[in-house]
C-alpha positions as MATLAB code, in Angstrom:
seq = 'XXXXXXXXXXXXXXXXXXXXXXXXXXXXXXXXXXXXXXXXXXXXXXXXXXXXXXXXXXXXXXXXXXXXXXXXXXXXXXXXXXXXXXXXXXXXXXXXXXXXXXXXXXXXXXXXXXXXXXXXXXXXXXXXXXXXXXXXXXXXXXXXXXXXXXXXXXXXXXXXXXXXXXXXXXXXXXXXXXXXXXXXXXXXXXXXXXXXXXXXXXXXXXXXXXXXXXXXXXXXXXXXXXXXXXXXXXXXXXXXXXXXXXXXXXXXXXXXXXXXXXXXXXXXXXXXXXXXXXXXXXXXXXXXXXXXXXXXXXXXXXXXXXXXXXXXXXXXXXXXXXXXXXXXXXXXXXXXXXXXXXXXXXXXXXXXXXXXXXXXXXXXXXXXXXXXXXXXXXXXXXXXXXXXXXXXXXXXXXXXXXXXXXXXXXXXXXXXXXXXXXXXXXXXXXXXXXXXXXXXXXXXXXXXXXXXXXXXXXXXXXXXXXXXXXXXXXXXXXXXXXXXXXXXXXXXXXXXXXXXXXXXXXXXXXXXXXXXXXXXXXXXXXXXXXXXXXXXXX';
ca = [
     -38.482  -92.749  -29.457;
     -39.070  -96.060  -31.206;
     -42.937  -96.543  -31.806;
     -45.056  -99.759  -31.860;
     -44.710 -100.483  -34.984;
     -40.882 -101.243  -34.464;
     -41.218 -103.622  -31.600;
     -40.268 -107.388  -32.715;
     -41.611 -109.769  -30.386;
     -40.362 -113.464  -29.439;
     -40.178 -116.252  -27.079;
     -36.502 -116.188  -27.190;
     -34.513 -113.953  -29.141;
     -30.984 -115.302  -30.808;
     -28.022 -113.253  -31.910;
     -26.206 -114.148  -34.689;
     -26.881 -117.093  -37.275;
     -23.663 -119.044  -37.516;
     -23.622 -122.316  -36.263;
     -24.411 -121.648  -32.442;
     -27.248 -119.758  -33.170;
     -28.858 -121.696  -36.353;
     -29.067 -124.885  -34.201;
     -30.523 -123.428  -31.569;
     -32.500 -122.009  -33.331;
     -33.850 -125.394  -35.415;
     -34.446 -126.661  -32.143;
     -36.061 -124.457  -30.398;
     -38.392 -124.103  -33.653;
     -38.744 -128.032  -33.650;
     -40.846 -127.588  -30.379;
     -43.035 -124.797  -31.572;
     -41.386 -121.742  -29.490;
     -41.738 -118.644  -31.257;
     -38.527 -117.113  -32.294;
     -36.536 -114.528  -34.148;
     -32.580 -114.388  -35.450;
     -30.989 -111.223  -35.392;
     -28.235 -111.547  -37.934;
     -25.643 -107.908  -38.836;
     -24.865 -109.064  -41.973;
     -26.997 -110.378  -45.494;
     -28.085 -113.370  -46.929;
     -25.606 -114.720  -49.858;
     -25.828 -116.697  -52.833;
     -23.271 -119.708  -53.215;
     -23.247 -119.219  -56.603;
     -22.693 -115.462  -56.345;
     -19.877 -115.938  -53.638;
     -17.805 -118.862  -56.044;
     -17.798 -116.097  -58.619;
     -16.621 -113.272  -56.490;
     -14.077 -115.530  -55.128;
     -12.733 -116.568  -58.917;
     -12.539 -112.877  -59.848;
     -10.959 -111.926  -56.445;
      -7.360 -110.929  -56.633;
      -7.622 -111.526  -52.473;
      -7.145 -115.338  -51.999;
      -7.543 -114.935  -48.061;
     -10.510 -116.460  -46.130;
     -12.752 -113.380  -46.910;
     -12.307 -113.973  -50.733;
     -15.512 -113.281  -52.295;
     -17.383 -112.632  -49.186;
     -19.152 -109.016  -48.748;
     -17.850 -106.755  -45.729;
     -20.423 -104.085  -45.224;
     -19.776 -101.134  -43.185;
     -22.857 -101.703  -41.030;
     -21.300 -104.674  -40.291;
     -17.528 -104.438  -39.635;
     -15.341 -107.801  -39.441;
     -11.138 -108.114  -39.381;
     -10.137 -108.978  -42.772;
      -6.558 -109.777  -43.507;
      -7.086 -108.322  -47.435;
      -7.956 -104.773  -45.788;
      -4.908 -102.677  -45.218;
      -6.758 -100.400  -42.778;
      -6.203 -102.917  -39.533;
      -7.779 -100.787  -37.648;
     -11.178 -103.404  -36.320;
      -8.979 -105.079  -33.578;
      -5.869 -103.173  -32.090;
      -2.991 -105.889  -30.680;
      -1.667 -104.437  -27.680;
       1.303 -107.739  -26.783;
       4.190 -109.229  -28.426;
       1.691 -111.684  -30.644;
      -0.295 -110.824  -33.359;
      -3.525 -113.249  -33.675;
      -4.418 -112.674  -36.905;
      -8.462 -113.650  -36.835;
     -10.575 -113.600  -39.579;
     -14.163 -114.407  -39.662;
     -17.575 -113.683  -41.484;
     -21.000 -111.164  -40.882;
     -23.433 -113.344  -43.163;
     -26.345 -115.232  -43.054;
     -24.909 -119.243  -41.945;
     -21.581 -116.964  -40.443;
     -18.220 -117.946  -40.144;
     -18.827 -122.111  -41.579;
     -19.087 -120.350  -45.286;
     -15.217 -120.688  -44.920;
     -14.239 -122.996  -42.651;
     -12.458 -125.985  -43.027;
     -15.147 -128.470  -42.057;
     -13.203 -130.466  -39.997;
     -15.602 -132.382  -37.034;
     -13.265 -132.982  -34.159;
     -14.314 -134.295  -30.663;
     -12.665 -133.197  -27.397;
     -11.325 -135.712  -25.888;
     -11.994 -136.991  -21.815;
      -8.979 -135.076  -20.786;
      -9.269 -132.386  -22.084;
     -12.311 -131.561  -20.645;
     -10.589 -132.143  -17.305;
      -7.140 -130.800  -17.956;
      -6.940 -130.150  -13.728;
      -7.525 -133.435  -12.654;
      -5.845 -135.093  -15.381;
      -2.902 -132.949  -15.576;
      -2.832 -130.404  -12.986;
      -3.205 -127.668  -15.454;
      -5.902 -124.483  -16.452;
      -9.456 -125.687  -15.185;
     -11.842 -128.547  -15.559;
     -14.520 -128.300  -17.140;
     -18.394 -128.136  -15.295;
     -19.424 -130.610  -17.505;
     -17.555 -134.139  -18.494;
     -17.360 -135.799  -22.043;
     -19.619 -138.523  -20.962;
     -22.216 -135.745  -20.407;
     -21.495 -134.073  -23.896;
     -21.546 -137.233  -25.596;
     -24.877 -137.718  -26.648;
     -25.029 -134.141  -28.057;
     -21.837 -134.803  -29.951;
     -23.806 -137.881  -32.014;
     -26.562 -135.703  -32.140;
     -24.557 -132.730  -33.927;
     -22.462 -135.275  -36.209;
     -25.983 -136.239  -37.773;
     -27.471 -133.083  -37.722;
     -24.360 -130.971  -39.729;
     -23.694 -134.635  -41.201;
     -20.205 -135.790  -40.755;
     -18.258 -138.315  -42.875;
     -15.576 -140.151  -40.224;
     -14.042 -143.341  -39.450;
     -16.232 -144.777  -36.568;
     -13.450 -147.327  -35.430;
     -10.825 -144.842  -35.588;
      -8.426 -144.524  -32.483;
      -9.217 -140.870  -31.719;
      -9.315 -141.174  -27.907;
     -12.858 -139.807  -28.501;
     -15.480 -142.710  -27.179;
     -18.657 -142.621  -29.489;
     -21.885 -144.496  -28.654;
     -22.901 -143.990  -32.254;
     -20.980 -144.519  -35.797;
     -21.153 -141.405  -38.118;
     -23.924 -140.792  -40.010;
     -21.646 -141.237  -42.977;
     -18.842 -143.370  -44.181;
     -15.059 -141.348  -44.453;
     -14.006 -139.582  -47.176;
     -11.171 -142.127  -49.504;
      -8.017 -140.320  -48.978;
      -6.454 -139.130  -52.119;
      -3.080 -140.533  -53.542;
      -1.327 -137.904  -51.931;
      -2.580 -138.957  -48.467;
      -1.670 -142.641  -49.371;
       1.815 -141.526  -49.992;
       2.175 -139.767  -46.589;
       0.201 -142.361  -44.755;
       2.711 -145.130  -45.627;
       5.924 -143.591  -45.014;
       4.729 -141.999  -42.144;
       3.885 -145.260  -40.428;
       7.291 -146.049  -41.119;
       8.679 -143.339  -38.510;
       6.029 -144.521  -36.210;
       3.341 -141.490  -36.986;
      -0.047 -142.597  -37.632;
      -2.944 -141.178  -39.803;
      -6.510 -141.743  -39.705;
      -9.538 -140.059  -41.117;
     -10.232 -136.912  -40.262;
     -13.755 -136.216  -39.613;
     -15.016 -134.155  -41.899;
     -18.873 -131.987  -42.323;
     -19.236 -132.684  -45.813;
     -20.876 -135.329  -47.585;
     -18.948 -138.906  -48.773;
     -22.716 -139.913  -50.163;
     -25.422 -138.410  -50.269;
     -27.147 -136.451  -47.478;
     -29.572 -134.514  -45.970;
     -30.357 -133.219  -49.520;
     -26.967 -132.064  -50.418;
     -24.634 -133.880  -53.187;
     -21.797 -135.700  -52.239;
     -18.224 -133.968  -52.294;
     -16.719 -133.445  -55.957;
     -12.923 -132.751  -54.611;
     -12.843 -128.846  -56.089;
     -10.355 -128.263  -53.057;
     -11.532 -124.773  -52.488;
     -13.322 -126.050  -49.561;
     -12.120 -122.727  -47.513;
     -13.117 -120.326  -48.609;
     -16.179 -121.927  -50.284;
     -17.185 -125.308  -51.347;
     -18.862 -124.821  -54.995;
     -21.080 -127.718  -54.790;
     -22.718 -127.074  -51.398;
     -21.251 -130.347  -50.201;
     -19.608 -129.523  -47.221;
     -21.671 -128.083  -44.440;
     -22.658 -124.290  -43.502;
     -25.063 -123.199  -40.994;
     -27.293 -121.704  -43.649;
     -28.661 -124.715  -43.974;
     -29.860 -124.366  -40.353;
     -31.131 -120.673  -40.728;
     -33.330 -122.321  -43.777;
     -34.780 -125.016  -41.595;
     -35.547 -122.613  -38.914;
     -37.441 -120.412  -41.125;
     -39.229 -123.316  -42.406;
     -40.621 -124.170  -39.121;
     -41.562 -120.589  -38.538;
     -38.064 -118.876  -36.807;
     -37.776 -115.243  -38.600;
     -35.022 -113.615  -39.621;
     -33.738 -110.607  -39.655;
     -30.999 -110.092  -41.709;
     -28.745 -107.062  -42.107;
     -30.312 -106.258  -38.796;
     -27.000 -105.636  -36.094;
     -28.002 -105.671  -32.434;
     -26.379 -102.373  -30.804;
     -27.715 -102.015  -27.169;
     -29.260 -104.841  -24.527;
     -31.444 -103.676  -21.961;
     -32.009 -104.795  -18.402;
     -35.393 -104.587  -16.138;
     -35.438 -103.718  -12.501;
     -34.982 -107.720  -11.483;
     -31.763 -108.246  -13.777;
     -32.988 -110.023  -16.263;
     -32.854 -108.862  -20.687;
     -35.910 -107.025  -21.190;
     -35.368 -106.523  -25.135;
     -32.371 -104.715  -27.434;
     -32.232 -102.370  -29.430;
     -30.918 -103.770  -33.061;
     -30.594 -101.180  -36.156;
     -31.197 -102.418  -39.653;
     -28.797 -101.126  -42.947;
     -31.221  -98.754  -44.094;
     -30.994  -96.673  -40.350;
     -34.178  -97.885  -38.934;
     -34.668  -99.037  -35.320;
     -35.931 -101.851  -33.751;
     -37.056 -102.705  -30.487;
     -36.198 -106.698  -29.906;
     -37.972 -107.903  -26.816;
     -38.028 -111.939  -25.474;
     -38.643 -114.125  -22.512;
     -34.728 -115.647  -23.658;
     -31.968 -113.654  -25.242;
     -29.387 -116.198  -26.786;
     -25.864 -114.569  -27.868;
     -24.562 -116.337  -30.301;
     -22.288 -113.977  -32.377;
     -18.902 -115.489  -31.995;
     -15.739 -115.624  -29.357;
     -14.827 -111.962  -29.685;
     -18.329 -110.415  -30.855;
     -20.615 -111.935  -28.598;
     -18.187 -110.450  -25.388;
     -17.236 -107.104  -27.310;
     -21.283 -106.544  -27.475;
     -21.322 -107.347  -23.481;
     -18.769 -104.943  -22.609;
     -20.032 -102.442  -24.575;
     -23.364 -102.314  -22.726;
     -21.878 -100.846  -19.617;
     -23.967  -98.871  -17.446;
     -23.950  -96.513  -14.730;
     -24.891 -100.085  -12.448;
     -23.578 -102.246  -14.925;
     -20.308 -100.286  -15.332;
     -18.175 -103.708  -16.811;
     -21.016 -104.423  -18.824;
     -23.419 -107.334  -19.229;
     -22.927 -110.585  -17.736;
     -19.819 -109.363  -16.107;
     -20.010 -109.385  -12.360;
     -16.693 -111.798  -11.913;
     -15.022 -108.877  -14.668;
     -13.980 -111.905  -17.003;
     -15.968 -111.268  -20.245;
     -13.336 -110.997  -22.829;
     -10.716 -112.521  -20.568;
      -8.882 -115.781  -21.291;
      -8.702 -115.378  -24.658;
      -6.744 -118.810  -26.859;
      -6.802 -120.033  -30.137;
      -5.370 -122.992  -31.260;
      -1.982 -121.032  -32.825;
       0.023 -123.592  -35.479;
       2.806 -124.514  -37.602;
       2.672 -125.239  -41.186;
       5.457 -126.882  -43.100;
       5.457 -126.396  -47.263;
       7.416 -129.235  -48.790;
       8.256 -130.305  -52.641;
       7.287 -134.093  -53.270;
      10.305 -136.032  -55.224;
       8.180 -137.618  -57.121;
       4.717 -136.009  -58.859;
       1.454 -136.438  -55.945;
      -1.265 -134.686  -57.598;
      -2.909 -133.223  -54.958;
      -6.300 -133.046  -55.417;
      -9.398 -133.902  -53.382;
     -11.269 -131.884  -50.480;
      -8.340 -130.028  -48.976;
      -7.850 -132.593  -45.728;
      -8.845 -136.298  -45.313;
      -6.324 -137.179  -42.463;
      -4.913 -136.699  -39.753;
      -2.655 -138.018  -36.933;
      -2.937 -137.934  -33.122;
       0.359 -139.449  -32.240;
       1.134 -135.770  -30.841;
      -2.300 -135.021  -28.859;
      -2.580 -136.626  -25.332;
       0.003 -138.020  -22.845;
       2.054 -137.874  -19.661;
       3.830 -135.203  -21.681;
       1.238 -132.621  -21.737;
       1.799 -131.471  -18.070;
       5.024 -129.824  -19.627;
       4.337 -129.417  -23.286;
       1.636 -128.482  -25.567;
      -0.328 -131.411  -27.564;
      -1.091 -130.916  -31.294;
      -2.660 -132.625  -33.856;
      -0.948 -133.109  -37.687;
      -2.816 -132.552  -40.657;
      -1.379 -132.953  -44.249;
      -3.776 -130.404  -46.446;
      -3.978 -130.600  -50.411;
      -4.151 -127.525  -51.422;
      -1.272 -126.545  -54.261;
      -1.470 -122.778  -53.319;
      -1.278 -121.987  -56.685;
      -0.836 -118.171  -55.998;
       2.035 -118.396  -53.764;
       3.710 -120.460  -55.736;
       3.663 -117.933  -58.471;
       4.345 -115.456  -56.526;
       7.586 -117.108  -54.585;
       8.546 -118.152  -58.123;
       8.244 -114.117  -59.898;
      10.508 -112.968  -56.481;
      12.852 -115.174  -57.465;
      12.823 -113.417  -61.126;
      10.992 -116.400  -62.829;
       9.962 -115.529  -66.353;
       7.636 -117.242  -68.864;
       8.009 -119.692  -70.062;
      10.114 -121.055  -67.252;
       7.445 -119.731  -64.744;
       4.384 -122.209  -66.538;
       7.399 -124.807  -66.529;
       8.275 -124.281  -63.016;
       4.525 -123.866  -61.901;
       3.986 -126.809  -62.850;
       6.494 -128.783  -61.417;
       5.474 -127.612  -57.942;
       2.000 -127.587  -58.292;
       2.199 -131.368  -58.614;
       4.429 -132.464  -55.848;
       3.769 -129.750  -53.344;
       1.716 -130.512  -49.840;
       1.390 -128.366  -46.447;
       1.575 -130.001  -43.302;
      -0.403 -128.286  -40.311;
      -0.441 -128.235  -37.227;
      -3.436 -127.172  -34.471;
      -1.477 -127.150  -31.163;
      -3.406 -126.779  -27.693;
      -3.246 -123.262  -26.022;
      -3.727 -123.027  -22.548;
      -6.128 -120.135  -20.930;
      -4.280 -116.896  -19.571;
      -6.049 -114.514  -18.377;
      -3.910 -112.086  -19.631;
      -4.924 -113.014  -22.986;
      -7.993 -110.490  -23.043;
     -10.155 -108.424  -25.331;
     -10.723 -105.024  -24.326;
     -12.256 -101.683  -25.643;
     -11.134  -98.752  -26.821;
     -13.560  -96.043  -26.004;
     -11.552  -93.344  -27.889;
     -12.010  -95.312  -31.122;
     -14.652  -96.510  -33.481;
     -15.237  -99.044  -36.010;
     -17.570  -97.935  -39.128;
     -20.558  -99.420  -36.423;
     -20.115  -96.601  -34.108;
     -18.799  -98.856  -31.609;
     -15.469  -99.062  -29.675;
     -12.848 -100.797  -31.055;
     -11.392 -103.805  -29.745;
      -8.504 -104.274  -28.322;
      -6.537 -107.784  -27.899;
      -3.477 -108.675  -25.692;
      -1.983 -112.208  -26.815;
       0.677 -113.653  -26.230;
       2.162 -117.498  -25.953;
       3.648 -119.204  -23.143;
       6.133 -121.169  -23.041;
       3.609 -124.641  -22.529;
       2.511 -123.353  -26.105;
       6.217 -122.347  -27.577;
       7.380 -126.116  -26.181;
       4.519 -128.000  -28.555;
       6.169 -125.500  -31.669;
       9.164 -126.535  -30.791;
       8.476 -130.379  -30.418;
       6.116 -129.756  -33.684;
       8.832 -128.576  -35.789;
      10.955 -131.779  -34.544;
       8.460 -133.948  -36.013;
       8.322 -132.026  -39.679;
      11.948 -132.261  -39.363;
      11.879 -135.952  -38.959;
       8.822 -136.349  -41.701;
      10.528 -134.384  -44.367;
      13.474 -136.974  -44.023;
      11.568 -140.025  -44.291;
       9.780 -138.438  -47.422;
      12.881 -137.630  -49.315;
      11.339 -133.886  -49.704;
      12.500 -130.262  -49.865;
      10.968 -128.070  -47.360;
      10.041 -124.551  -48.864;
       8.801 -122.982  -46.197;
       8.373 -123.281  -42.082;
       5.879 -120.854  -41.138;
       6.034 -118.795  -37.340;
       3.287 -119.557  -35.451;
      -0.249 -118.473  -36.546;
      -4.001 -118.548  -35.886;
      -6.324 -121.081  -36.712;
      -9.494 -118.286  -36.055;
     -10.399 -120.917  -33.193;
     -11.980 -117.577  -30.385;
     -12.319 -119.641  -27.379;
     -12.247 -118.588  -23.450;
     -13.699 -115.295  -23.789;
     -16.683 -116.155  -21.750;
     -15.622 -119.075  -19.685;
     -17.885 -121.821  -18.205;
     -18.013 -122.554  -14.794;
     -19.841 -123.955  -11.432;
     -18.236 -120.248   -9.560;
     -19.768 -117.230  -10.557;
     -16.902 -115.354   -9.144;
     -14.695 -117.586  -11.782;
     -16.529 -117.963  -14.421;
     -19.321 -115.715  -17.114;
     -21.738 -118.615  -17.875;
     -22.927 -121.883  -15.776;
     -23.098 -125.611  -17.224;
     -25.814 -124.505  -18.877;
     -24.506 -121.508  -21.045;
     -27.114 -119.248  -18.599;
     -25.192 -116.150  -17.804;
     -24.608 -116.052  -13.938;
     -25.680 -112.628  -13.535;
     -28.750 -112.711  -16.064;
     -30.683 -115.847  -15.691;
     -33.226 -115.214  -19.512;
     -29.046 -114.917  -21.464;
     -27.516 -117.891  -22.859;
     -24.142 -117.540  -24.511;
     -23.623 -120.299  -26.582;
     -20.084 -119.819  -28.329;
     -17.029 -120.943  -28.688;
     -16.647 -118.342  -25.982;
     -17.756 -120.267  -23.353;
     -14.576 -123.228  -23.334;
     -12.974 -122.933  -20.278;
     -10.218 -125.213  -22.399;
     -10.021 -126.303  -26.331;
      -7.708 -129.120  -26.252;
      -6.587 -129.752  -30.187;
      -9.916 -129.902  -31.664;
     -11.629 -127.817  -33.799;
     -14.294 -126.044  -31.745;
     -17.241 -126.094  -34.221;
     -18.460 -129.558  -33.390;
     -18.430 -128.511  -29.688;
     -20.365 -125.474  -30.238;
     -23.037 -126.943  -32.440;
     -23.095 -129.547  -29.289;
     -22.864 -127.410  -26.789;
     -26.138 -125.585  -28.617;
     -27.897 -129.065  -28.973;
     -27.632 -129.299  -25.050;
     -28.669 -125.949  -24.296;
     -31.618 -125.579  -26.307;
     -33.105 -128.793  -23.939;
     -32.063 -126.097  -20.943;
     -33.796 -123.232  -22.542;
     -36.843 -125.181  -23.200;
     -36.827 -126.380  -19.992;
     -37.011 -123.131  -18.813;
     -39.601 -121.865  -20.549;
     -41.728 -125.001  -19.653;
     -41.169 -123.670  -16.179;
     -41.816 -119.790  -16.605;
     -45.412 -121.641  -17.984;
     -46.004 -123.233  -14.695;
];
C-alpha cells in the first residue's frame, strides 16, 4: 500500500514532456497553477547525445539516444520488433523518443500550418470529417506557437496558410543546392518557397543561430533548432516539477467519473501516488491511447476515455515517397537539411479523388548509404574514396509528405498475451493505404519523373512508401461524443478533469507537419484548463 510519503500533489498533473506537454506546461506555470510533469524517460545532455550519435554505428532516428527498459519505445536499430506487432498488409515503421523535451530531439523542425481546408475536408471536399474547430479559430495560437518554439519562415509566402502575424524570424537563405532546384523547377512550372523552419536564422530566445551541421535529425549540435526541453526548463523555472524517469502505469477514477490521481513508478521500483484537480495526457499518438486502453476496468472495460470505443482508432500518418538522384554537375549540399519546399501538389479540385502532398528537396548526402550501395556493388579503395566522393557532392533526396485520410480500420490495439519490458501489453497496429493515398504516390512519382528530366539527373533510388512518424487520429476531436474521444477543447468526453493534447486528437492532418498544430493546439487548451480551474474556484 503506497504511504504518505509517496503521494505527489498538483493542480493539474501532465503526462509526458514533449512538446504538448512542455507548453502546457509553461503556461499553465505562467499563471501560477501548481504543477507536476510526469516524464518515463531521463533528462539528456546535448553534448552527450552528439557524441553517442558520432560513435553510433546506428544512423537511424534513435542514434545516440538512450532506450531504457523502464521505458520501452520502437526503434528501427533493434532487431527484436517486438514493441508494436503489425497485424495488415502495411508496415508503419514509427520511431520516436522516451526523454526529457521527447520526440523534437530528432525531428526535422519543420513549422507547417494546416491550411482552411483541411480543417474542413467535409465541406470542402466531401471527404473524412471537419474539424470542431476552424483555422480562423486556431490562428491566433498558431502566431503564438511560431514565437514561442521560434520559427524562421517567409511571411509573404503563398502557403494557402493566412497569418495575422509575420514570423518571429526572417527564413533561412537556401543553400546553392536549393538555388539549383528552385530555378529549373520553375521551369516545369513547380514552385519552391521557404519552408518554415523551428530553428534560429538570428539569434533567439537565447539560442545561437543555425551553423548548417546538417545533422539536424537526429540532433542539431549547436542547440539551434528547437526541442521542447527548452520548455520543460522554463517550466521548472517558474516552479512546474519534474519527474523524470518516472512512467505513469495506472489512472484512477472516483465515484463521479472524473481522474482522481495515477499511479506512476520511478526506475529504481518505487511507487508514486500522482493526484490533481487536471490530468493532461500528453505522451504521444500511440502512447497517450495505448495508456487509455490499458486502464480497462470491470466498468470501464474499453478503458479510459473510451465510451464511443474509438481510442486508438483512426490511426494515419503522413506515409511518403523519396526520390535519390545524382546531380550532373557538383551541388555541395550542405546547410540545415531542408530550406524549401513546394505546394504546387497540396490543395485543389483534385483532392476529392487523389491525395495532396507537399515536395521537399532535403540536403543530406547520406554518407553511409552511399558507402554502403557502393561496397554491394564490390567497390574497393581507392575507387570507393573516389567514388564517395563523386556522389557525396551531387547527390539530393526529394521527399514527399502526402495526406492520409482517417480509416477507422487503421487502429491500435492490445495484446494482452504479450508484454513489453514495462509489463504492459503490447501494441498492436492494423495499417493499411487506400487507394485516395496510393493515387497521390502514384501522381507523386509522376512529378519526380518529370523533375529528374528537367534536372538532367540519374535517379538512384525510388523508395516504396514510408512513414514520416506523423501518429495522428488516435484520439479524434469532435462536437459527438458517440464520434469522437475528446471535445474542441481536448477535454475527454467521458472524463471532464482529462485533456489529451496530442497529435492524437486530429480528426484530419492535411500535408503538414503536426508539431506546430500540437504546440497550438496546447497554447489553446491551456486558456481552457485555466478557465476551468478559475471555475472549480468559484
Amino acid at each position: 500500500m503506497i504511504g504518505a510519503r509517496n503521494m505527489v500533489w498538483a493542480d493539474v498533473v501532465v503526462i509526458g514532456s514533449g512538446v504538448a506537454g512542455a507548453i502546457t506546461a509553461y503556461k499553465l506555470a505562467k499563471a501560477g497553477v501548481k504543477t507536476v510533469i510526469l516524464e518515463a524517460g531521463p533528462r539528456i545532455d546535448r553534448a552527450e547525445i552528439v557524441k553517442a550519435f558520432t560513435q553510433s554505428h546506428n544512423l537511424d532516428l534513435s542514434a545516440g539516444f538512450p532506450h531504457e527498459k523502464w521505458a520501452p519505445r520502437p526503434d528501427w536499430g533493434k532487431p527484436d520488433g517486438g514493441y508494436i506487432e503489425y497485424t495488415g498488409p502495411e508496415v508503419s515503421k514509427v520511431e520516436y523518443l522516451k526523454v526529457v523535451g521527447g520526440t523534437t530531439w530528432h525531428w526535422a523542425a519543420v513549422a507547417i500550418r494546416m491550411t482552411p481546408a483541411e480543417m474542413k475536408m467535409k465541406t470542402t471536399y466531401d471527404l473524412a470529417v471537419d474539424w470542431p474547430i476552424s483555422y480562423d479559430e486556431l490562428e491566433p495560437f498558431y502566431c503564438e506557437a511560431e514565437y514561442e518554439i521560434g520559427v524562421s519562415g517567409d511571411s509573404t509566402a503563398a502557403d494557402g496558410s493566412p497569418r495575422s502575424r509575420p514570423y518571429p524570424m526572417p527564413m533561412i537563405p537556401h543553400s546553392y543546392s536549393d538555388k539549383i532546384i528552385q530555378k529549373t523547377a520553375k521551369t516545369i512550372g513547380i514552385d519552391f518557397i521557404a519552408r518554415p523552419g523551428a530553428r534560429n536564422s538570428t539569434q533567439y530566445d537565447g539560442r545561437i543561430r543555425c551553423q548548417g551541421f546538417g545533422t539536424c535529425s537526429p540532433i542539431c549540435p549547436s542547440g539551434a533548432q528547437y526541442n521542447a526541453g527548452i520548455h520543460v526548463k522554463k517550466a521548472e523555472d517558474l516552479g512546474v516539477k519534474l519527474l523524470d524517469n518516472t512512467r505513469v502505469d495506472k489512472i484512477f477514477t472516483d465515484e463521479k467519473g472524473n481522474i482522481r490521481d495515477v499511479l506512476a513508478v520511478t526506475k529504481d521500483g518505487t511507487e508514486l501516488t500522482v493526484r490533481g484537480k487536471i490530468f493532461v495526457l500528453a505522451a504521444n499518438g500511440l502512447e497517450s491511447p495505448k495508456l487509455m486502453m490499458m486502464n480497462a476496468t470491470e466498468s470501464r472495460p474499453d478503458g479510459i476515455g473510451n465510451s464511443s470505443g474509438l481510442v486508438g482508432k483512426y490511426y494515419f500518418d503522413h506515409p511518403g515517397i523519396y526520390c535519390r538522384i545524382v546531380m550532373p554537375e557538383p551541388v555541395y549540399p550542405r546547410g540545415p537539411e531542408n530550406t524549401m519546399t513546394s505546394h504546387n501538389f497540396r490543395d485543389g479540385d483534385f483532392r476529392k479523388k487523389r491525395a495532396g502532398w507537399t515536395m521537399a528537396v532535403y540536403n543530406r548526402p547520406h554518407i553511409d548509404d552511399i558507402t554502403r550501395e557502393l561496397l554491394v556493388k564490390g567497390t574497393e579503395p581507392p575507387s570507393l574514396d573516389k567514388e564517395l566522393r563523386h556522389r557525396v557532392i551531387r547527390q539530393l533526396e526529394i521527399d514527399t509528405h502526402v495526406d492520409q485520410l482517417p480509416d477507422i480500420n487503421n487502429a491500435l490495439s492490445l495484446n494482452w498475451d504479450k508484454h513489453d519490458s514495462a509489463g504492459h501489453p503490447v501494441m498492436k497496429m492494423h495499417y493499411s493505404y487506400s487507394d485516395y493515398e496510393q493515387a497521390g504516390f502514384a501522381h507523386s512519382r509522376s512529378i519526380f519523373k518529370k523533375m529528374v528530366k528537367a534536372l538532367k539527373a540519374d535517379v538512384v533510388h525510388t523508395s516504396e512508401p514510408f512513414a514520416h512518424h506523423h501518429l495522428m487520429g488516435t484520439t479524434r476531436m469532435g462536437n459527438d461524443p458517440k464520434t469522437s474521444v475528446v471535445d474542441a477543447q481536448c477535454r475527454s468526453h467521458d472524463h471532464k478533469n482529462l485533456f489529451v493534447i496530442s497529435s492524437s486528437v486530429f480528426p484530419t492532418g492535411g500535408a503538414a507537419n503536426p508539431t506546430l498544430t500540437i504546440a497550438a493546439l496546447a497554447l489553446r487548451a491551456g486558456e481552457e484548463i485555466l478557465r476551468q480551474l478559475k471555475n472549480e474556484e468559484n
